[in-house]
Amino acid sequence: MQDEVLLRHFVTKGRILGLSVTNLACARGGIPLLEGVGFSLEAGQALVLRGPNGCGKTTLLRTIAGLQPAQAGDITCPADSIAYAAHADGLKTTLSVAENLSFWAAIYGTKGIEDALDKMNLRPLAGRAAQNLSAGQKRRLGLARLMVTGRPIWVLDEPTVSLDTVSVALFADVVRAHLAGGGMALIATHIDLGLPEVGVLDLTPFKASLDSTGSGHFDEAFL
Amino acid sequence: MIALLVRDLRLAFRAGGGFGLGLAFFLIMAVLVPLGVGPEPDILARIAPGILWVGALLACLLSLDRIFALDFEDGSLDLLATAPVPLEGVVSIKALAHWLTTGLPLVLVSPVLGLLLYLPPQAYIWLVVSLALGTPALSVIGTFGAALTVGLKRGGLLLSLLVLPLYIPTLVFGAEVVARGAQGLEVATPVALLAGITAGAVALLPFASALVIRINLR
């Protein structure tokens, strides 16, 4: 059911649309981090981003999610197709698990949080306030949010932080089901997700040389 | 959008949500003024419009820094900015939720406080009218200030400094409506100006707030 929805969302006028990034340069706090990044994703594909701390994984994902502008290059993807999950899960501690999920389902205009509750093994916790969850349970709730967005491209920043091995396997299953339904995933992670079929992109070669865009105009803060 | 409003109201009413904080502050302030100034009805009646308006303004200020700071800290603001709702709408809903939990209770309770301050009977209606017209502007302007300081650690103090000067026109005309009402004078002009300030703020500031949040999220 969920998969059909995703496929329909994703295939427009018989043409399969994907995420394509060409020659992208991005900066954090005015310091250029990455340049010349290029890759493309098509339906059913996932890409794992790797690289040392501070190499710009989060910045790249935030740029692709539209939270910050690219310094150069193009990001093309269908409108309203990206679901972004950051380090923070965006949970309201005084709301219950079900209330948190229902809120995001309403914001994204999708129905039914039941499937996400079951898939992420949150059913027994549905009535519990988010402040009483463990770190791993919060993370699972944050990932369940992705499933209620109904969007084809998942952009995930370190999704497995504080998950135990069972939960990582659970998450890998969810990603696999998402890909099988025609979805796509872009995942920044340090650990092996147990998804042997996905591609890996090491960001180290794309490190920006510091003086390449070092103009540092005050106006840049407002562009 | 409705879901966001419901969530914000629900959060405000739950433990630690801060509902009633502004209201309690307003009540205590109105009780303290007669204790400080003395119980002479003449003096109290003369300063009542100003005291009530300054009190409402400070009460609004109390809960402003919560509008975006909490959502920023737990990451919801990032997620809302990437969600299929326009950020301008998010900002407007946040301001509306702030008004419903702070401004509206102040409007409703103000006649009782007028009683404590010997406000002349003919001024009650104008007190309620001026607060009902003016407090939405306080929430919207405050939301803009909160958007400016989102992401700053302990930005509450800076927020007050930024927002209070912007409150001056609303305060001047709001208090003027009540003062004229108390003296039985014509109030149409300050009422129109007060409503104009509110209408302008509600129409324009959400766009500025959304823009500022986009910049602050980078």
XYZ file of C-alpha atoms in Angstrom:
441
model
C 0.000 0.000 0.000
C 2.669 2.424 1.145
C 4.860 1.304 -1.734
C 2.142 1.965 -4.296
C 1.690 5.471 -2.947
C 5.406 6.093 -3.253
C 5.561 4.776 -6.789
C 2.646 6.904 -7.872
C 4.222 9.907 -6.265
C 7.396 9.218 -8.040
C 6.499 8.356 -11.589
C 5.140 11.409 -13.341
C 3.851 11.238 -16.903
C 5.639 7.939 -17.466
C 9.015 9.544 -16.775
C 10.968 8.487 -13.756
C 12.369 11.466 -11.953
C 15.365 11.274 -9.712
C 17.759 13.393 -7.746
C 20.702 14.688 -9.661
C 23.504 16.817 -8.277
C 26.086 18.351 -10.572
C 29.250 20.248 -9.740
C 27.876 21.298 -6.361
C 29.893 23.498 -4.027
C 28.740 24.249 -0.531
C 30.025 26.152 2.474
C 29.359 26.254 6.202
C 29.732 29.488 8.147
C 31.367 31.155 5.138
C 34.059 28.453 4.850
C 33.901 26.461 1.620
C 33.829 22.758 2.428
C 33.007 20.871 -0.723
C 33.247 21.564 -4.440
C 32.614 19.662 -7.615
C 30.292 17.141 -5.951
C 28.220 15.256 -8.471
C 26.047 12.146 -8.359
C 22.589 11.041 -9.354
C 19.966 8.815 -7.847
C 17.169 7.050 -9.642
C 14.159 5.199 -8.370
C 15.145 2.356 -6.084
C 18.702 3.556 -5.573
C 20.464 4.620 -2.416
C 23.782 6.323 -1.862
C 25.839 6.285 1.305
C 28.019 9.317 1.946
C 31.254 8.794 3.799
C 34.068 11.012 4.915
C 35.867 12.114 8.039
C 34.213 14.382 10.640
C 33.874 17.927 9.422
C 34.280 17.074 5.747
C 30.868 18.535 4.943
C 28.419 15.638 4.966
C 25.831 17.521 7.006
C 26.358 20.693 4.978
C 25.858 18.773 1.735
C 22.656 17.192 3.027
C 21.310 20.534 4.310
C 22.048 22.092 0.932
C 20.234 19.298 -0.888
C 17.314 19.585 1.540
C 17.074 23.275 0.664
C 17.993 24.654 4.081
C 20.967 26.550 2.727
C 21.882 27.781 -0.732
C 24.536 26.133 -2.866
C 27.654 28.166 -3.632
C 27.721 26.737 -7.131
C 26.285 23.878 -9.125
C 22.822 22.439 -9.572
C 20.483 20.227 -7.622
C 17.572 18.912 -9.642
C 14.776 16.851 -8.213
C 10.983 16.858 -8.452
C 9.281 19.514 -6.336
C 8.263 18.414 -2.844
C 10.055 15.105 -3.051
C 12.633 15.318 -0.275
C 12.160 14.239 3.324
C 15.041 15.406 5.489
C 16.080 13.878 8.808
C 18.708 15.774 10.776
C 20.794 14.923 13.831
C 17.952 16.202 16.004
C 14.704 14.316 15.712
C 12.378 17.292 16.171
C 10.374 15.560 18.880
C 8.198 17.389 21.356
C 8.967 15.884 24.744
C 5.558 16.503 26.293
C 3.674 14.917 23.396
C 3.207 11.172 23.127
C 4.805 9.038 20.409
C 1.520 8.811 18.507
C 0.888 12.568 18.851
C 4.347 13.386 17.526
C 3.877 11.130 14.509
C 0.311 12.264 13.828
C 1.491 15.868 13.774
C 4.014 15.182 11.014
C 1.509 13.059 9.115
C -0.902 16.001 9.200
C 1.792 18.458 8.103
C 2.693 16.258 5.132
C -0.960 15.537 4.412
C -0.591 11.779 4.698
C -2.860 9.423 6.562
C -2.136 6.591 8.900
C 0.724 6.380 11.332
C -0.062 2.718 12.047
C 2.293 1.339 9.428
C 5.195 3.476 10.666
C 4.498 2.505 14.299
C 4.629 -1.192 13.397
C 7.645 -1.020 11.114
C 9.799 0.824 13.631
C 8.548 -1.342 16.518
C 7.009 1.624 18.321
C 3.545 0.168 18.836
C 4.050 -0.656 22.549
C 5.314 2.906 23.135
C 2.563 4.742 21.237
C 0.986 6.317 24.312
C 4.208 7.225 26.070
C 5.456 10.810 26.276
C 8.559 11.359 24.182
C 10.484 12.641 27.207
C 10.302 9.142 28.710
C 11.880 7.429 25.719
C 15.458 6.241 25.588
C 17.841 7.800 23.068
C 17.464 4.850 20.713
C 13.670 4.895 20.994
C 13.640 8.615 20.198
C 15.782 7.939 17.159
C 13.364 5.248 16.014
C 10.512 7.703 16.371
C 12.504 10.248 14.366
C 12.974 7.682 11.597
C 9.313 6.654 11.740
C 8.577 10.294 10.884
C 10.205 9.698 7.478
C 7.718 6.975 6.718
C 4.720 9.235 7.338
C 6.058 11.945 5.030
C 5.230 9.827 1.984
C 8.093 11.419 0.074
C 10.310 9.488 -2.345
C 13.755 10.918 -1.556
C 15.004 10.404 1.984
C 17.953 12.568 2.977
C 19.310 11.136 6.211
C 22.033 12.546 8.413
C 23.611 9.874 10.639
C 20.339 7.950 10.997
C 21.805 5.144 13.094
C 23.244 7.194 15.957
C 22.262 5.586 19.299
C 20.493 2.650 17.621
C 21.328 -0.880 18.780
C 22.128 -3.614 16.255
C 18.540 -4.899 16.203
C 17.219 -1.411 15.491
C 19.851 -0.830 12.820
C 18.647 -4.010 11.108
C 15.055 -2.783 11.497
C 16.031 0.512 9.925
C 17.880 -1.235 7.085
C 14.714 -3.229 6.375
C 12.671 -0.034 6.249
C 15.138 1.573 3.845
C 15.147 -1.567 1.698
C 11.342 -1.557 1.537
C 11.421 2.133 0.661
C 13.863 1.487 -2.198
C 11.853 -1.490 -3.411
C 8.837 0.820 -3.618
C 10.668 3.161 -5.963
C 12.025 5.482 -3.327
C 15.544 6.813 -2.994
C 17.814 7.434 -0.038
C 20.874 9.558 0.531
C 22.491 8.523 3.800
C 25.459 10.011 5.618
C 26.798 7.404 7.998
C 29.958 5.953 9.456
C 28.736 2.431 10.091
C 27.851 -0.415 7.781
C 24.086 -0.486 7.386
C 24.022 -4.016 5.999
C 22.751 -2.724 2.657
C 25.347 -4.292 0.317
C 23.491 -3.194 -2.815
C 23.835 0.558 -2.266
C 26.554 2.766 -3.695
C 29.094 4.580 -1.577
C 30.422 8.074 -2.217
C 33.500 9.174 -0.319
C 33.476 12.957 0.020
C 37.187 13.324 0.799
C 38.245 14.001 -2.849
C 35.718 16.847 -3.109
C 37.250 18.902 -0.323
C 37.276 22.561 -1.321
C 40.601 24.318 -1.506
C 40.401 27.117 1.036
C 41.326 29.989 -1.255
C 38.981 28.979 -4.080
C 36.014 31.075 -2.939
C 37.548 33.022 -0.108
C 36.200 36.434 -1.076
C 34.280 36.697 2.218
C 31.986 39.598 1.381
C 29.671 40.735 4.140
C 26.776 40.521 1.689
C 27.253 36.780 1.355
C 25.582 36.329 4.706
C 22.333 37.537 3.155
C 22.469 35.842 -0.225
C -1.457 24.361 9.337
C -4.301 23.608 11.705
C -2.197 20.692 12.937
C 0.605 23.109 13.797
C -1.780 25.407 15.684
C -3.239 22.455 17.591
C 0.239 21.191 18.423
C 1.436 24.581 19.659
C -1.666 25.090 21.804
C -1.346 21.563 23.182
C 2.313 22.164 24.023
C 1.433 25.446 25.727
C -1.134 23.766 27.955
C 1.045 20.795 28.895
C 3.564 20.852 31.731
C 6.216 23.521 31.260
C 4.363 24.997 28.314
C 4.202 28.469 29.785
C 0.480 29.050 29.390
C -0.738 31.458 32.056
C 2.736 32.825 32.722
C 1.962 36.150 31.061
C -1.483 36.223 32.600
C -0.136 35.649 36.115
C 2.493 38.342 35.548
C -0.214 40.778 34.405
C -2.325 40.023 37.513
C 0.573 40.435 39.930
C 1.706 43.658 38.306
C -1.773 45.180 38.566
C -1.946 44.158 42.222
C 1.506 45.562 43.003
C 0.915 48.993 41.493
C -1.689 50.124 44.078
C 0.619 48.842 46.820
C 3.485 50.906 45.451
C 1.625 54.040 44.424
C -0.803 54.157 47.327
C -4.545 53.615 47.444
C -5.754 57.085 46.283
C -8.465 56.431 43.682
C -7.780 59.688 41.808
C -4.135 58.919 41.150
C -4.795 55.259 40.333
C -7.614 56.116 37.948
C -5.339 58.547 36.109
C -2.443 56.118 35.679
C -4.583 52.987 35.159
C -4.633 53.070 31.315
C -0.872 53.383 31.105
C -0.206 50.775 33.793
C -2.554 48.248 32.221
C -1.048 48.738 28.784
C 2.553 48.558 29.989
C 1.618 45.455 31.973
C 0.063 43.796 28.919
C 3.133 44.637 26.884
C 5.560 43.145 29.402
C 3.348 40.089 29.869
C 3.476 39.484 26.107
C 7.238 39.849 26.184
C 7.649 37.085 28.773
C 6.796 34.183 26.510
C 8.216 35.526 23.241
C 11.543 33.721 23.368
C 9.760 30.371 23.506
C 8.104 30.880 20.117
C 10.993 29.582 18.027
C 13.772 28.753 20.494
C 12.266 25.419 21.582
C 11.567 24.345 18.010
C 15.077 25.356 17.035
C 16.686 23.391 19.855
C 14.900 20.113 19.210
C 15.320 20.377 15.436
C 11.627 20.807 14.572
C 12.300 24.171 12.955
C 14.648 22.573 10.390
C 12.061 19.922 9.689
C 9.229 22.467 9.437
C 11.327 24.526 7.023
C 11.656 21.488 4.742
C 8.016 20.450 5.164
C 5.334 21.238 2.572
C 4.027 24.239 4.527
C 5.143 27.767 3.651
C 7.399 29.236 6.321
C 5.327 32.430 6.213
C 2.349 30.334 7.242
C 4.322 28.628 10.001
C 5.344 32.035 11.359
C 1.772 33.347 11.239
C 0.446 30.265 13.016
C 3.135 30.628 15.686
C 2.107 34.262 16.224
C -1.551 33.241 16.376
C -0.779 30.528 18.937
C 1.171 33.072 20.998
C -1.756 35.491 20.873
C -4.280 32.802 21.820
C -2.219 31.727 24.843
C -1.046 35.189 25.947
C -2.889 38.103 24.336
C -6.428 36.762 24.436
C -6.370 35.858 28.167
C -5.047 39.375 28.888
C -7.946 40.912 26.981
C -10.462 38.792 28.858
C -9.057 39.443 32.325
C -8.322 43.161 31.872
C -11.714 44.469 33.133
C -11.084 42.784 36.499
C -7.750 44.548 36.763
C -9.372 47.818 35.721
C -11.515 47.401 38.838
C -8.390 47.057 41.013
C -7.013 50.295 39.585
C -10.235 52.347 39.888
C -10.567 52.649 36.131
C -13.622 54.850 35.399
C -16.607 52.707 34.328
C -16.928 54.319 30.882
C -13.346 53.230 30.054
C -13.858 49.454 30.465
C -15.204 48.935 26.988
C -12.276 50.887 25.517
C -9.778 48.953 27.600
C -11.065 45.685 26.154
C -11.358 47.106 22.627
C -7.848 48.587 22.653
C -6.263 45.416 24.027
C -8.194 43.236 21.576
C -6.996 45.439 18.699
C -3.460 45.960 19.961
C -2.301 42.623 21.385
C -2.243 40.847 17.981
C 0.340 43.432 16.894
C 2.364 42.668 20.035
C 2.383 38.948 19.148
C 3.263 39.497 15.489
C 6.027 42.031 16.203
C 7.308 39.767 18.977
C 7.367 36.809 16.590
C 9.556 38.869 14.274
C 11.905 39.595 17.182
C 11.955 35.918 18.123
C 12.786 35.041 14.514
C 15.684 37.509 14.583
C 17.179 35.986 17.715
C 16.519 32.316 16.928
C 19.699 30.318 17.277
C 21.274 32.706 19.765
C 21.961 31.158 23.120
C 20.043 33.056 25.802
C 18.745 35.496 23.225
C 15.838 36.485 25.471
C 17.418 39.678 26.739
C 18.448 40.806 23.271
C 14.946 39.953 22.125
C 13.461 42.324 24.720
C 15.792 45.111 23.657
C 14.888 44.606 20.008
C 11.167 44.278 20.473
C 10.296 46.868 23.122
C 11.092 49.906 20.920
C 8.926 48.389 18.190
C 6.066 48.195 20.688
C 6.055 51.972 21.260
C 3.418 52.954 18.654
C 1.037 50.249 19.858
C 1.557 51.312 23.473
C 1.059 55.009 22.729
C -2.177 54.593 20.813
C -3.491 51.752 22.978
C -3.079 53.702 26.191
C -4.439 56.820 24.467
C -7.656 54.992 23.559
C -8.220 54.004 27.188
C -7.233 57.424 28.579
C -9.603 59.220 26.206
C -12.306 56.700 26.928
C -11.882 57.354 30.651
C -12.329 61.096 30.105
C -15.279 60.593 27.811
C -13.482 62.060 24.793
C -13.604 61.089 21.144
C -11.585 57.850 20.611
C -12.039 57.185 16.898
C -8.607 58.462 15.827
C -6.414 56.416 18.192
C -8.609 53.347 17.629
C -8.144 53.678 13.878
C -4.387 54.146 14.243
C -4.113 51.197 16.618
C -6.076 48.987 14.224
C -3.931 50.264 11.354
C -0.691 49.334 13.123
C -2.032 45.869 13.848
C -3.287 45.346 10.303
C 0.024 46.484 8.855
C 2.057 44.293 11.201
C -0.112 41.233 10.562
C 0.057 41.758 6.801
C 3.777 42.451 6.405
C 5.806 41.050 9.292
C 5.231 37.301 8.660
C 7.153 37.682 5.383
C 10.031 39.406 7.157
C 10.008 36.802 9.941
C 10.079 33.896 7.485
C 12.969 35.476 5.587
C 14.922 36.031 8.795
C 14.361 32.417 9.881
C 15.600 31.132 6.535
C 18.776 33.167 7.024
C 19.182 32.018 10.630
C 18.779 28.335 9.739
C 21.758 28.332 7.387
